[in-house]
Amino acid sequence: MKEPEAFTGWTGILNTGMTIVAVMYIATGFYGYLKYGEAALGSITLNIPNEPLYISVKLIFALAIFISYSLQFYVPMQIMWPSLRERISNERWQLPLEYVFRAFLIMFTFTMAAVIPDLGLFIALVGAASSSTLALIFPPILDMISFYKQKSLLRLLKNLFILIFGLFVFVSGTAVSIKEIINTLFL
């Protein structure tokens, strides 16, 4: 990037882009709920009627996802591939195997989306497990590790309280999500 400082800051690329995306998501959710109320399904496209105009909208939406989906794997590939590439001794095989790995990840996620009957339940499971971990479990652990030399009883009690609460949210949220998945699939 020519000007790295343009990426951060209040009006930087990151904040501006994320604000636009957040506003679009909020608007879609708000207007979808305003239109369909309690009958709103897990994806707004499921509420669209099956009429020719709306079917074309669904097809355009599916085409946009199909075209951009592999691009969305750029960041995960940048994280996962270097450690896998180190294990490939022959440089001639690195690029073909990278393409195979990309295709595998894309096909895996497509298969998961096709196999799981109610994707909303799976999203709830991932959210219950990862959100509580990232927001409530890791921060107090990292704080205790980072500031272990600063012996403060108040800080320790605060971190333990947040950690215990995070573990409770993790266990209860994950258990409820798994129970709902089992009830949907087998009952």
Short mmCIF file of N, CA and C in Angstrom, two decimals:
data_model
loop_
_atom_site.label_atom_id
_atom_site.label_comp_id
_atom_site.label_asym_id
_atom_site.label_seq_id
_atom_site.Cartn_x
_atom_site.Cartn_y
_atom_site.Cartn_z
N MET A 1 0.85 -1.15 0.00
CA MET A 1 0.00 0.00 0.00
C MET A 1 0.91 1.23 0.00
N LYS A 2 0.58 2.18 -0.84
CA LYS A 2 1.40 3.38 -0.96
C LYS A 2 1.37 4.21 0.31
N GLU A 3 0.18 4.38 0.91
CA GLU A 3 0.03 5.18 2.13
C GLU A 3 -0.63 4.33 3.22
N PRO A 4 0.16 3.59 4.02
CA PRO A 4 -0.41 2.72 5.04
C PRO A 4 -1.24 3.45 6.09
N GLU A 5 -0.94 4.71 6.33
CA GLU A 5 -1.69 5.46 7.33
C GLU A 5 -3.14 5.70 6.88
N ALA A 6 -3.42 5.58 5.59
CA ALA A 6 -4.79 5.75 5.09
C ALA A 6 -5.68 4.57 5.48
N PHE A 7 -5.08 3.49 5.93
CA PHE A 7 -5.86 2.31 6.29
C PHE A 7 -6.56 2.48 7.63
N THR A 8 -5.93 3.14 8.58
CA THR A 8 -6.49 3.29 9.91
C THR A 8 -6.97 4.72 10.14
N GLY A 9 -7.44 4.99 11.33
CA GLY A 9 -7.95 6.31 11.66
C GLY A 9 -9.46 6.34 11.53
N TRP A 10 -10.05 7.44 12.01
CA TRP A 10 -11.52 7.53 12.00
C TRP A 10 -12.09 7.47 10.60
N THR A 11 -11.42 8.08 9.64
CA THR A 11 -11.93 8.06 8.27
C THR A 11 -11.06 7.20 7.36
N GLY A 12 -10.38 6.26 7.94
CA GLY A 12 -9.52 5.37 7.17
C GLY A 12 -10.34 4.35 6.39
N ILE A 13 -9.66 3.61 5.56
CA ILE A 13 -10.30 2.63 4.69
C ILE A 13 -11.01 1.55 5.52
N LEU A 14 -10.35 1.06 6.57
CA LEU A 14 -10.93 0.00 7.39
C LEU A 14 -12.22 0.45 8.06
N ASN A 15 -12.18 1.58 8.75
CA ASN A 15 -13.38 2.07 9.44
C ASN A 15 -14.49 2.42 8.47
N THR A 16 -14.16 3.07 7.37
CA THR A 16 -15.18 3.44 6.40
C THR A 16 -15.81 2.21 5.78
N GLY A 17 -14.99 1.26 5.37
CA GLY A 17 -15.52 0.03 4.78
C GLY A 17 -16.38 -0.76 5.75
N MET A 18 -15.90 -0.93 6.98
CA MET A 18 -16.67 -1.69 7.97
C MET A 18 -17.96 -0.96 8.35
N THR A 19 -17.94 0.37 8.37
CA THR A 19 -19.16 1.12 8.67
C THR A 19 -20.18 0.92 7.57
N ILE A 20 -19.75 0.97 6.33
CA ILE A 20 -20.67 0.75 5.20
C ILE A 20 -21.26 -0.65 5.26
N VAL A 21 -20.43 -1.65 5.50
CA VAL A 21 -20.91 -3.03 5.59
C VAL A 21 -21.88 -3.19 6.76
N ALA A 22 -21.55 -2.63 7.92
CA ALA A 22 -22.42 -2.74 9.09
C ALA A 22 -23.76 -2.06 8.83
N VAL A 23 -23.75 -0.89 8.21
CA VAL A 23 -25.00 -0.19 7.90
C VAL A 23 -25.85 -1.00 6.93
N MET A 24 -25.21 -1.63 5.95
CA MET A 24 -25.96 -2.46 4.99
C MET A 24 -26.59 -3.66 5.69
N TYR A 25 -25.83 -4.33 6.56
CA TYR A 25 -26.38 -5.47 7.30
C TYR A 25 -27.53 -5.04 8.21
N ILE A 26 -27.34 -3.95 8.92
CA ILE A 26 -28.39 -3.46 9.83
C ILE A 26 -29.63 -3.08 9.04
N ALA A 27 -29.45 -2.40 7.90
CA ALA A 27 -30.60 -2.01 7.08
C ALA A 27 -31.33 -3.23 6.53
N THR A 28 -30.59 -4.21 6.06
CA THR A 28 -31.22 -5.43 5.54
C THR A 28 -32.01 -6.13 6.63
N GLY A 29 -31.40 -6.28 7.80
CA GLY A 29 -32.11 -6.92 8.91
C GLY A 29 -33.31 -6.12 9.37
N PHE A 30 -33.16 -4.81 9.46
CA PHE A 30 -34.26 -3.95 9.92
C PHE A 30 -35.43 -4.00 8.94
N TYR A 31 -35.15 -3.78 7.67
CA TYR A 31 -36.24 -3.76 6.70
C TYR A 31 -36.82 -5.14 6.46
N GLY A 32 -35.99 -6.17 6.56
CA GLY A 32 -36.51 -7.53 6.44
C GLY A 32 -37.46 -7.85 7.58
N TYR A 33 -37.08 -7.47 8.79
CA TYR A 33 -37.95 -7.71 9.95
C TYR A 33 -39.18 -6.82 9.89
N LEU A 34 -39.01 -5.59 9.40
CA LEU A 34 -40.14 -4.67 9.27
C LEU A 34 -41.17 -5.24 8.29
N LYS A 35 -40.71 -5.87 7.23
CA LYS A 35 -41.61 -6.43 6.22
C LYS A 35 -42.23 -7.75 6.68
N TYR A 36 -41.43 -8.66 7.22
CA TYR A 36 -41.90 -10.01 7.49
C TYR A 36 -42.18 -10.28 8.97
N GLY A 37 -41.72 -9.44 9.87
CA GLY A 37 -41.99 -9.59 11.29
C GLY A 37 -41.49 -10.92 11.84
N GLU A 38 -42.33 -11.57 12.63
CA GLU A 38 -41.95 -12.85 13.25
C GLU A 38 -41.80 -13.97 12.23
N ALA A 39 -42.36 -13.77 11.02
CA ALA A 39 -42.26 -14.79 9.98
C ALA A 39 -40.94 -14.73 9.23
N ALA A 40 -40.04 -13.80 9.61
CA ALA A 40 -38.74 -13.67 8.95
C ALA A 40 -37.94 -14.95 9.15
N LEU A 41 -37.40 -15.48 8.08
CA LEU A 41 -36.61 -16.72 8.13
C LEU A 41 -35.13 -16.38 8.32
N GLY A 42 -34.29 -17.42 8.40
CA GLY A 42 -32.87 -17.25 8.68
C GLY A 42 -32.14 -16.40 7.66
N SER A 43 -32.55 -16.43 6.42
CA SER A 43 -31.96 -15.60 5.36
C SER A 43 -33.08 -14.84 4.69
N ILE A 44 -32.86 -13.59 4.42
CA ILE A 44 -33.92 -12.76 3.83
C ILE A 44 -34.37 -13.30 2.47
N THR A 45 -33.47 -13.99 1.77
CA THR A 45 -33.85 -14.53 0.46
C THR A 45 -34.88 -15.65 0.57
N LEU A 46 -34.99 -16.27 1.73
CA LEU A 46 -35.99 -17.32 1.91
C LEU A 46 -37.40 -16.75 2.00
N ASN A 47 -37.52 -15.47 2.34
CA ASN A 47 -38.83 -14.84 2.43
C ASN A 47 -39.30 -14.27 1.09
N ILE A 48 -38.43 -14.15 0.13
CA ILE A 48 -38.80 -13.57 -1.16
C ILE A 48 -39.75 -14.53 -1.88
N PRO A 49 -40.87 -14.02 -2.43
CA PRO A 49 -41.82 -14.90 -3.12
C PRO A 49 -41.22 -15.52 -4.38
N ASN A 50 -41.79 -16.63 -4.81
CA ASN A 50 -41.31 -17.33 -6.00
C ASN A 50 -42.05 -16.83 -7.24
N GLU A 51 -41.77 -15.60 -7.61
CA GLU A 51 -42.30 -14.99 -8.82
C GLU A 51 -41.12 -14.70 -9.73
N PRO A 52 -41.36 -14.58 -11.04
CA PRO A 52 -40.24 -14.45 -11.98
C PRO A 52 -39.24 -13.33 -11.63
N LEU A 53 -39.72 -12.16 -11.27
CA LEU A 53 -38.80 -11.07 -10.94
C LEU A 53 -37.95 -11.42 -9.72
N TYR A 54 -38.58 -11.98 -8.71
CA TYR A 54 -37.85 -12.30 -7.48
C TYR A 54 -36.93 -13.50 -7.67
N ILE A 55 -37.30 -14.41 -8.53
CA ILE A 55 -36.42 -15.54 -8.84
C ILE A 55 -35.15 -15.03 -9.53
N SER A 56 -35.30 -14.04 -10.41
CA SER A 56 -34.11 -13.46 -11.06
C SER A 56 -33.23 -12.76 -10.03
N VAL A 57 -33.85 -12.11 -9.02
CA VAL A 57 -33.06 -11.49 -7.95
C VAL A 57 -32.28 -12.56 -7.19
N LYS A 58 -32.92 -13.69 -6.89
CA LYS A 58 -32.23 -14.78 -6.19
C LYS A 58 -31.09 -15.33 -7.04
N LEU A 59 -31.30 -15.45 -8.35
CA LEU A 59 -30.24 -15.96 -9.23
C LEU A 59 -29.06 -14.99 -9.29
N ILE A 60 -29.33 -13.71 -9.36
CA ILE A 60 -28.26 -12.71 -9.38
C ILE A 60 -27.49 -12.75 -8.06
N PHE A 61 -28.23 -12.88 -6.96
CA PHE A 61 -27.60 -12.98 -5.65
C PHE A 61 -26.71 -14.22 -5.57
N ALA A 62 -27.21 -15.36 -6.04
CA ALA A 62 -26.43 -16.60 -6.04
C ALA A 62 -25.19 -16.46 -6.93
N LEU A 63 -25.34 -15.81 -8.08
CA LEU A 63 -24.20 -15.61 -8.98
C LEU A 63 -23.14 -14.72 -8.33
N ALA A 64 -23.57 -13.67 -7.64
CA ALA A 64 -22.62 -12.77 -6.97
C ALA A 64 -21.85 -13.53 -5.89
N ILE A 65 -22.53 -14.37 -5.13
CA ILE A 65 -21.85 -15.17 -4.10
C ILE A 65 -20.90 -16.16 -4.75
N PHE A 66 -21.35 -16.81 -5.82
CA PHE A 66 -20.52 -17.80 -6.51
C PHE A 66 -19.23 -17.17 -7.03
N ILE A 67 -19.34 -15.97 -7.59
CA ILE A 67 -18.17 -15.31 -8.17
C ILE A 67 -17.22 -14.82 -7.08
N SER A 68 -17.76 -14.30 -5.99
CA SER A 68 -16.91 -13.68 -4.97
C SER A 68 -16.50 -14.63 -3.85
N TYR A 69 -17.05 -15.83 -3.81
CA TYR A 69 -16.82 -16.72 -2.67
C TYR A 69 -15.35 -17.09 -2.50
N SER A 70 -14.70 -17.46 -3.57
CA SER A 70 -13.30 -17.87 -3.43
C SER A 70 -12.41 -16.68 -3.05
N LEU A 71 -12.81 -15.48 -3.43
CA LEU A 71 -12.06 -14.28 -3.04
C LEU A 71 -12.12 -14.08 -1.53
N GLN A 72 -13.23 -14.49 -0.92
CA GLN A 72 -13.38 -14.35 0.53
C GLN A 72 -12.43 -15.28 1.29
N PHE A 73 -11.86 -16.25 0.61
CA PHE A 73 -10.92 -17.17 1.24
C PHE A 73 -9.49 -16.62 1.23
N TYR A 74 -9.30 -15.41 0.77
CA TYR A 74 -7.95 -14.85 0.69
C TYR A 74 -7.28 -14.80 2.05
N VAL A 75 -7.96 -14.23 3.04
CA VAL A 75 -7.36 -14.09 4.38
C VAL A 75 -7.13 -15.46 5.04
N PRO A 76 -8.12 -16.37 5.07
CA PRO A 76 -7.83 -17.68 5.65
C PRO A 76 -6.67 -18.41 4.96
N MET A 77 -6.57 -18.26 3.65
CA MET A 77 -5.47 -18.91 2.94
C MET A 77 -4.13 -18.28 3.31
N GLN A 78 -4.11 -16.97 3.49
CA GLN A 78 -2.88 -16.29 3.89
C GLN A 78 -2.43 -16.76 5.28
N ILE A 79 -3.38 -17.18 6.09
CA ILE A 79 -3.05 -17.65 7.43
C ILE A 79 -2.65 -19.12 7.41
N MET A 80 -3.41 -19.96 6.70
CA MET A 80 -3.19 -21.41 6.76
C MET A 80 -2.11 -21.92 5.81
N TRP A 81 -2.02 -21.36 4.61
CA TRP A 81 -1.17 -21.95 3.59
C TRP A 81 0.33 -21.90 3.90
N PRO A 82 0.89 -20.82 4.45
CA PRO A 82 2.35 -20.81 4.67
C PRO A 82 2.85 -21.98 5.52
N SER A 83 2.11 -22.36 6.55
CA SER A 83 2.57 -23.49 7.37
C SER A 83 2.46 -24.81 6.63
N LEU A 84 1.49 -24.91 5.72
CA LEU A 84 1.38 -26.13 4.92
C LEU A 84 2.42 -26.15 3.81
N ARG A 85 2.71 -24.99 3.24
CA ARG A 85 3.70 -24.92 2.15
C ARG A 85 5.08 -25.35 2.63
N GLU A 86 5.41 -25.05 3.89
CA GLU A 86 6.71 -25.44 4.43
C GLU A 86 6.91 -26.95 4.42
N ARG A 87 5.84 -27.69 4.46
CA ARG A 87 5.93 -29.16 4.51
C ARG A 87 6.07 -29.78 3.14
N ILE A 88 5.94 -28.98 2.08
CA ILE A 88 6.07 -29.49 0.71
C ILE A 88 7.49 -29.21 0.25
N SER A 89 8.27 -30.27 0.08
CA SER A 89 9.69 -30.11 -0.24
C SER A 89 9.91 -29.72 -1.70
N ASN A 90 9.10 -30.24 -2.59
CA ASN A 90 9.25 -29.97 -4.02
C ASN A 90 8.51 -28.68 -4.37
N GLU A 91 9.27 -27.65 -4.79
CA GLU A 91 8.65 -26.36 -5.10
C GLU A 91 7.70 -26.44 -6.29
N ARG A 92 7.91 -27.39 -7.17
CA ARG A 92 7.07 -27.54 -8.35
C ARG A 92 5.63 -27.90 -7.97
N TRP A 93 5.44 -28.55 -6.82
CA TRP A 93 4.11 -28.98 -6.38
C TRP A 93 3.40 -27.95 -5.50
N GLN A 94 4.08 -26.90 -5.09
CA GLN A 94 3.48 -25.96 -4.15
C GLN A 94 2.26 -25.24 -4.73
N LEU A 95 2.36 -24.70 -5.94
CA LEU A 95 1.23 -23.98 -6.54
C LEU A 95 0.06 -24.92 -6.85
N PRO A 96 0.28 -26.08 -7.49
CA PRO A 96 -0.87 -26.97 -7.72
C PRO A 96 -1.54 -27.43 -6.43
N LEU A 97 -0.74 -27.71 -5.40
CA LEU A 97 -1.33 -28.14 -4.13
C LEU A 97 -2.06 -27.00 -3.43
N GLU A 98 -1.60 -25.77 -3.63
CA GLU A 98 -2.33 -24.63 -3.08
C GLU A 98 -3.71 -24.53 -3.72
N TYR A 99 -3.78 -24.71 -5.04
CA TYR A 99 -5.07 -24.69 -5.73
C TYR A 99 -5.98 -25.82 -5.26
N VAL A 100 -5.41 -26.99 -5.04
CA VAL A 100 -6.18 -28.12 -4.55
C VAL A 100 -6.72 -27.82 -3.15
N PHE A 101 -5.88 -27.24 -2.30
CA PHE A 101 -6.30 -26.90 -0.95
C PHE A 101 -7.41 -25.86 -0.95
N ARG A 102 -7.27 -24.84 -1.81
CA ARG A 102 -8.33 -23.82 -1.94
C ARG A 102 -9.64 -24.47 -2.38
N ALA A 103 -9.56 -25.32 -3.40
CA ALA A 103 -10.76 -25.98 -3.91
C ALA A 103 -11.38 -26.87 -2.83
N PHE A 104 -10.54 -27.56 -2.05
CA PHE A 104 -11.04 -28.40 -0.97
C PHE A 104 -11.80 -27.57 0.06
N LEU A 105 -11.24 -26.45 0.47
CA LEU A 105 -11.92 -25.61 1.47
C LEU A 105 -13.26 -25.09 0.95
N ILE A 106 -13.27 -24.67 -0.30
CA ILE A 106 -14.52 -24.16 -0.89
C ILE A 106 -15.55 -25.28 -0.98
N MET A 107 -15.14 -26.44 -1.46
CA MET A 107 -16.08 -27.56 -1.56
C MET A 107 -16.55 -28.03 -0.19
N PHE A 108 -15.66 -27.98 0.81
CA PHE A 108 -16.05 -28.37 2.16
C PHE A 108 -17.15 -27.45 2.68
N THR A 109 -16.98 -26.15 2.52
CA THR A 109 -18.00 -25.23 3.02
C THR A 109 -19.29 -25.35 2.22
N PHE A 110 -19.20 -25.55 0.91
CA PHE A 110 -20.41 -25.77 0.11
C PHE A 110 -21.13 -27.04 0.57
N THR A 111 -20.37 -28.10 0.82
CA THR A 111 -20.97 -29.35 1.28
C THR A 111 -21.64 -29.17 2.64
N MET A 112 -20.98 -28.47 3.54
CA MET A 112 -21.59 -28.21 4.85
C MET A 112 -22.90 -27.44 4.70
N ALA A 113 -22.92 -26.44 3.82
CA ALA A 113 -24.13 -25.64 3.61
C ALA A 113 -25.23 -26.49 3.00
N ALA A 114 -24.88 -27.45 2.14
CA ALA A 114 -25.90 -28.29 1.50
C ALA A 114 -26.39 -29.39 2.43
N VAL A 115 -25.51 -29.94 3.27
CA VAL A 115 -25.87 -31.06 4.13
C VAL A 115 -26.66 -30.62 5.36
N ILE A 116 -26.30 -29.48 5.92
CA ILE A 116 -26.97 -29.02 7.14
C ILE A 116 -28.33 -28.44 6.76
N PRO A 117 -29.42 -29.05 7.23
CA PRO A 117 -30.75 -28.62 6.80
C PRO A 117 -31.12 -27.22 7.28
N ASP A 118 -30.75 -26.87 8.49
CA ASP A 118 -31.07 -25.55 9.03
C ASP A 118 -29.75 -24.86 9.37
N LEU A 119 -29.27 -24.08 8.42
CA LEU A 119 -27.97 -23.45 8.58
C LEU A 119 -27.96 -22.48 9.75
N GLY A 120 -29.11 -21.94 10.11
CA GLY A 120 -29.20 -21.02 11.24
C GLY A 120 -28.76 -21.67 12.54
N LEU A 121 -29.07 -22.95 12.71
CA LEU A 121 -28.65 -23.67 13.92
C LEU A 121 -27.13 -23.84 13.97
N PHE A 122 -26.54 -24.12 12.82
CA PHE A 122 -25.08 -24.27 12.75
C PHE A 122 -24.40 -22.93 13.02
N ILE A 123 -24.97 -21.86 12.48
CA ILE A 123 -24.42 -20.52 12.73
C ILE A 123 -24.53 -20.19 14.22
N ALA A 124 -25.64 -20.58 14.85
CA ALA A 124 -25.81 -20.35 16.28
C ALA A 124 -24.76 -21.13 17.08
N LEU A 125 -24.46 -22.35 16.67
CA LEU A 125 -23.43 -23.15 17.35
C LEU A 125 -22.06 -22.49 17.22
N VAL A 126 -21.70 -22.09 16.02
CA VAL A 126 -20.41 -21.43 15.82
C VAL A 126 -20.35 -20.13 16.61
N GLY A 127 -21.45 -19.38 16.61
CA GLY A 127 -21.50 -18.13 17.37
C GLY A 127 -21.37 -18.35 18.86
N ALA A 128 -22.08 -19.34 19.38
CA ALA A 128 -22.02 -19.63 20.81
C ALA A 128 -20.62 -20.05 21.23
N ALA A 129 -19.98 -20.85 20.40
CA ALA A 129 -18.65 -21.35 20.75
C ALA A 129 -17.57 -20.29 20.56
N SER A 130 -17.58 -19.64 19.40
CA SER A 130 -16.48 -18.72 19.11
C SER A 130 -16.66 -17.34 19.72
N SER A 131 -17.87 -16.82 19.74
CA SER A 131 -18.06 -15.47 20.28
C SER A 131 -17.74 -15.41 21.77
N SER A 132 -18.23 -16.38 22.51
CA SER A 132 -17.94 -16.37 23.95
C SER A 132 -16.45 -16.57 24.20
N THR A 133 -15.82 -17.40 23.39
CA THR A 133 -14.39 -17.62 23.55
C THR A 133 -13.60 -16.36 23.25
N LEU A 134 -13.90 -15.72 22.13
CA LEU A 134 -13.15 -14.54 21.73
C LEU A 134 -13.44 -13.32 22.60
N ALA A 135 -14.68 -13.20 23.08
CA ALA A 135 -15.06 -11.99 23.81
C ALA A 135 -14.92 -12.13 25.33
N LEU A 136 -15.10 -13.34 25.85
CA LEU A 136 -15.17 -13.48 27.30
C LEU A 136 -14.12 -14.40 27.92
N ILE A 137 -13.56 -15.31 27.15
CA ILE A 137 -12.60 -16.26 27.74
C ILE A 137 -11.16 -15.84 27.46
N PHE A 138 -10.82 -15.57 26.21
CA PHE A 138 -9.43 -15.20 25.89
C PHE A 138 -8.98 -13.89 26.51
N PRO A 139 -9.78 -12.81 26.49
CA PRO A 139 -9.28 -11.54 27.05
C PRO A 139 -8.82 -11.62 28.51
N PRO A 140 -9.59 -12.23 29.43
CA PRO A 140 -9.06 -12.28 30.80
C PRO A 140 -7.82 -13.17 30.93
N ILE A 141 -7.76 -14.24 30.13
CA ILE A 141 -6.57 -15.09 30.17
C ILE A 141 -5.36 -14.31 29.68
N LEU A 142 -5.52 -13.59 28.57
CA LEU A 142 -4.41 -12.80 28.04
C LEU A 142 -4.02 -11.68 29.01
N ASP A 143 -5.01 -11.09 29.67
CA ASP A 143 -4.72 -10.04 30.64
C ASP A 143 -3.92 -10.60 31.81
N MET A 144 -4.32 -11.77 32.30
CA MET A 144 -3.59 -12.38 33.42
C MET A 144 -2.17 -12.76 33.02
N ILE A 145 -1.99 -13.22 31.78
CA ILE A 145 -0.65 -13.59 31.32
C ILE A 145 0.20 -12.33 31.11
N SER A 146 -0.39 -11.32 30.50
CA SER A 146 0.37 -10.10 30.18
C SER A 146 0.78 -9.31 31.41
N PHE A 147 -0.08 -9.27 32.42
CA PHE A 147 0.18 -8.44 33.59
C PHE A 147 0.36 -9.28 34.86
N TYR A 148 0.98 -10.44 34.70
CA TYR A 148 1.14 -11.33 35.86
C TYR A 148 2.07 -10.73 36.92
N LYS A 149 2.98 -9.84 36.52
CA LYS A 149 3.89 -9.23 37.50
C LYS A 149 3.20 -8.19 38.35
N GLN A 150 2.14 -7.59 37.81
CA GLN A 150 1.38 -6.59 38.57
C GLN A 150 0.35 -7.32 39.42
N LYS A 151 0.71 -7.62 40.61
CA LYS A 151 -0.16 -8.42 41.48
C LYS A 151 -1.26 -7.51 42.05
N SER A 152 -2.44 -7.65 41.49
CA SER A 152 -3.59 -6.86 41.94
C SER A 152 -4.75 -7.81 42.18
N LEU A 153 -5.24 -7.84 43.40
CA LEU A 153 -6.35 -8.73 43.73
C LEU A 153 -7.61 -8.34 42.97
N LEU A 154 -7.85 -7.05 42.82
CA LEU A 154 -9.04 -6.58 42.10
C LEU A 154 -9.00 -7.02 40.64
N ARG A 155 -7.83 -6.88 40.01
CA ARG A 155 -7.69 -7.29 38.61
C ARG A 155 -7.88 -8.81 38.49
N LEU A 156 -7.31 -9.57 39.40
CA LEU A 156 -7.45 -11.02 39.37
C LEU A 156 -8.90 -11.44 39.55
N LEU A 157 -9.60 -10.83 40.51
CA LEU A 157 -11.01 -11.16 40.73
C LEU A 157 -11.87 -10.78 39.52
N LYS A 158 -11.58 -9.63 38.93
CA LYS A 158 -12.32 -9.21 37.73
C LYS A 158 -12.11 -10.22 36.60
N ASN A 159 -10.85 -10.61 36.37
CA ASN A 159 -10.54 -11.57 35.31
C ASN A 159 -11.17 -12.94 35.58
N LEU A 160 -11.13 -13.38 36.83
CA LEU A 160 -11.75 -14.66 37.16
C LEU A 160 -13.26 -14.62 36.98
N PHE A 161 -13.89 -13.51 37.37
CA PHE A 161 -15.33 -13.36 37.19
C PHE A 161 -15.70 -13.41 35.71
N ILE A 162 -14.97 -12.65 34.88
CA ILE A 162 -15.25 -12.65 33.44
C ILE A 162 -14.99 -14.03 32.84
N LEU A 163 -13.93 -14.68 33.28
CA LEU A 163 -13.59 -16.01 32.77
C LEU A 163 -14.65 -17.03 33.15
N ILE A 164 -15.11 -17.02 34.38
CA ILE A 164 -16.15 -17.97 34.81
C ILE A 164 -17.46 -17.69 34.07
N PHE A 165 -17.80 -16.42 33.93
CA PHE A 165 -19.00 -16.06 33.18
C PHE A 165 -18.88 -16.50 31.72
N GLY A 166 -17.70 -16.30 31.13
CA GLY A 166 -17.46 -16.72 29.75
C GLY A 166 -17.57 -18.23 29.58
N LEU A 167 -17.03 -18.97 30.53
CA LEU A 167 -17.15 -20.43 30.47
C LEU A 167 -18.61 -20.87 30.59
N PHE A 168 -19.37 -20.20 31.46
CA PHE A 168 -20.80 -20.50 31.60
C PHE A 168 -21.54 -20.23 30.29
N VAL A 169 -21.27 -19.08 29.68
CA VAL A 169 -21.92 -18.74 28.40
C VAL A 169 -21.52 -19.72 27.32
N PHE A 170 -20.23 -20.08 27.29
CA PHE A 170 -19.73 -21.04 26.30
C PHE A 170 -20.43 -22.38 26.44
N VAL A 171 -20.43 -22.93 27.65
CA VAL A 171 -21.01 -24.25 27.88
C VAL A 171 -22.52 -24.24 27.64
N SER A 172 -23.22 -23.26 28.20
CA SER A 172 -24.68 -23.25 28.05
C SER A 172 -25.09 -22.96 26.61
N GLY A 173 -24.45 -21.99 25.96
CA GLY A 173 -24.80 -21.67 24.58
C GLY A 173 -24.50 -22.82 23.63
N THR A 174 -23.35 -23.44 23.81
CA THR A 174 -22.98 -24.57 22.95
C THR A 174 -23.91 -25.75 23.20
N ALA A 175 -24.23 -26.03 24.46
CA ALA A 175 -25.12 -27.14 24.77
C ALA A 175 -26.51 -26.92 24.18
N VAL A 176 -27.04 -25.73 24.31
CA VAL A 176 -28.36 -25.43 23.75
C VAL A 176 -28.34 -25.56 22.24
N SER A 177 -27.29 -25.06 21.60
CA SER A 177 -27.19 -25.16 20.14
C SER A 177 -27.10 -26.61 19.68
N ILE A 178 -26.29 -27.41 20.37
CA ILE A 178 -26.17 -28.83 20.00
C ILE A 178 -27.49 -29.55 20.22
N LYS A 179 -28.18 -29.24 21.30
CA LYS A 179 -29.48 -29.86 21.57
C LYS A 179 -30.48 -29.51 20.48
N GLU A 180 -30.50 -28.25 20.04
CA GLU A 180 -31.41 -27.85 18.96
C GLU A 180 -31.06 -28.55 17.65
N ILE A 181 -29.78 -28.71 17.37
CA ILE A 181 -29.36 -29.41 16.14
C ILE A 181 -29.81 -30.86 16.21
N ILE A 182 -29.60 -31.51 17.34
CA ILE A 182 -30.00 -32.92 17.50
C ILE A 182 -31.52 -33.05 17.37
N ASN A 183 -32.26 -32.13 18.01
CA ASN A 183 -33.73 -32.18 17.91
C ASN A 183 -34.21 -31.99 16.48
N THR A 184 -33.55 -31.12 15.75
CA THR A 184 -33.96 -30.86 14.36
C THR A 184 -33.61 -32.04 13.45
N LEU A 185 -32.44 -32.62 13.65
CA LEU A 185 -31.99 -33.70 12.77
C LEU A 185 -32.63 -35.05 13.08
N PHE A 186 -32.82 -35.35 14.34
CA PHE A 186 -33.21 -36.71 14.69
C PHE A 186 -34.61 -36.84 15.28
N LEU A 187 -35.24 -35.77 15.64
CA LEU A 187 -36.57 -35.87 16.25
C LEU A 187 -37.64 -35.24 15.39
#
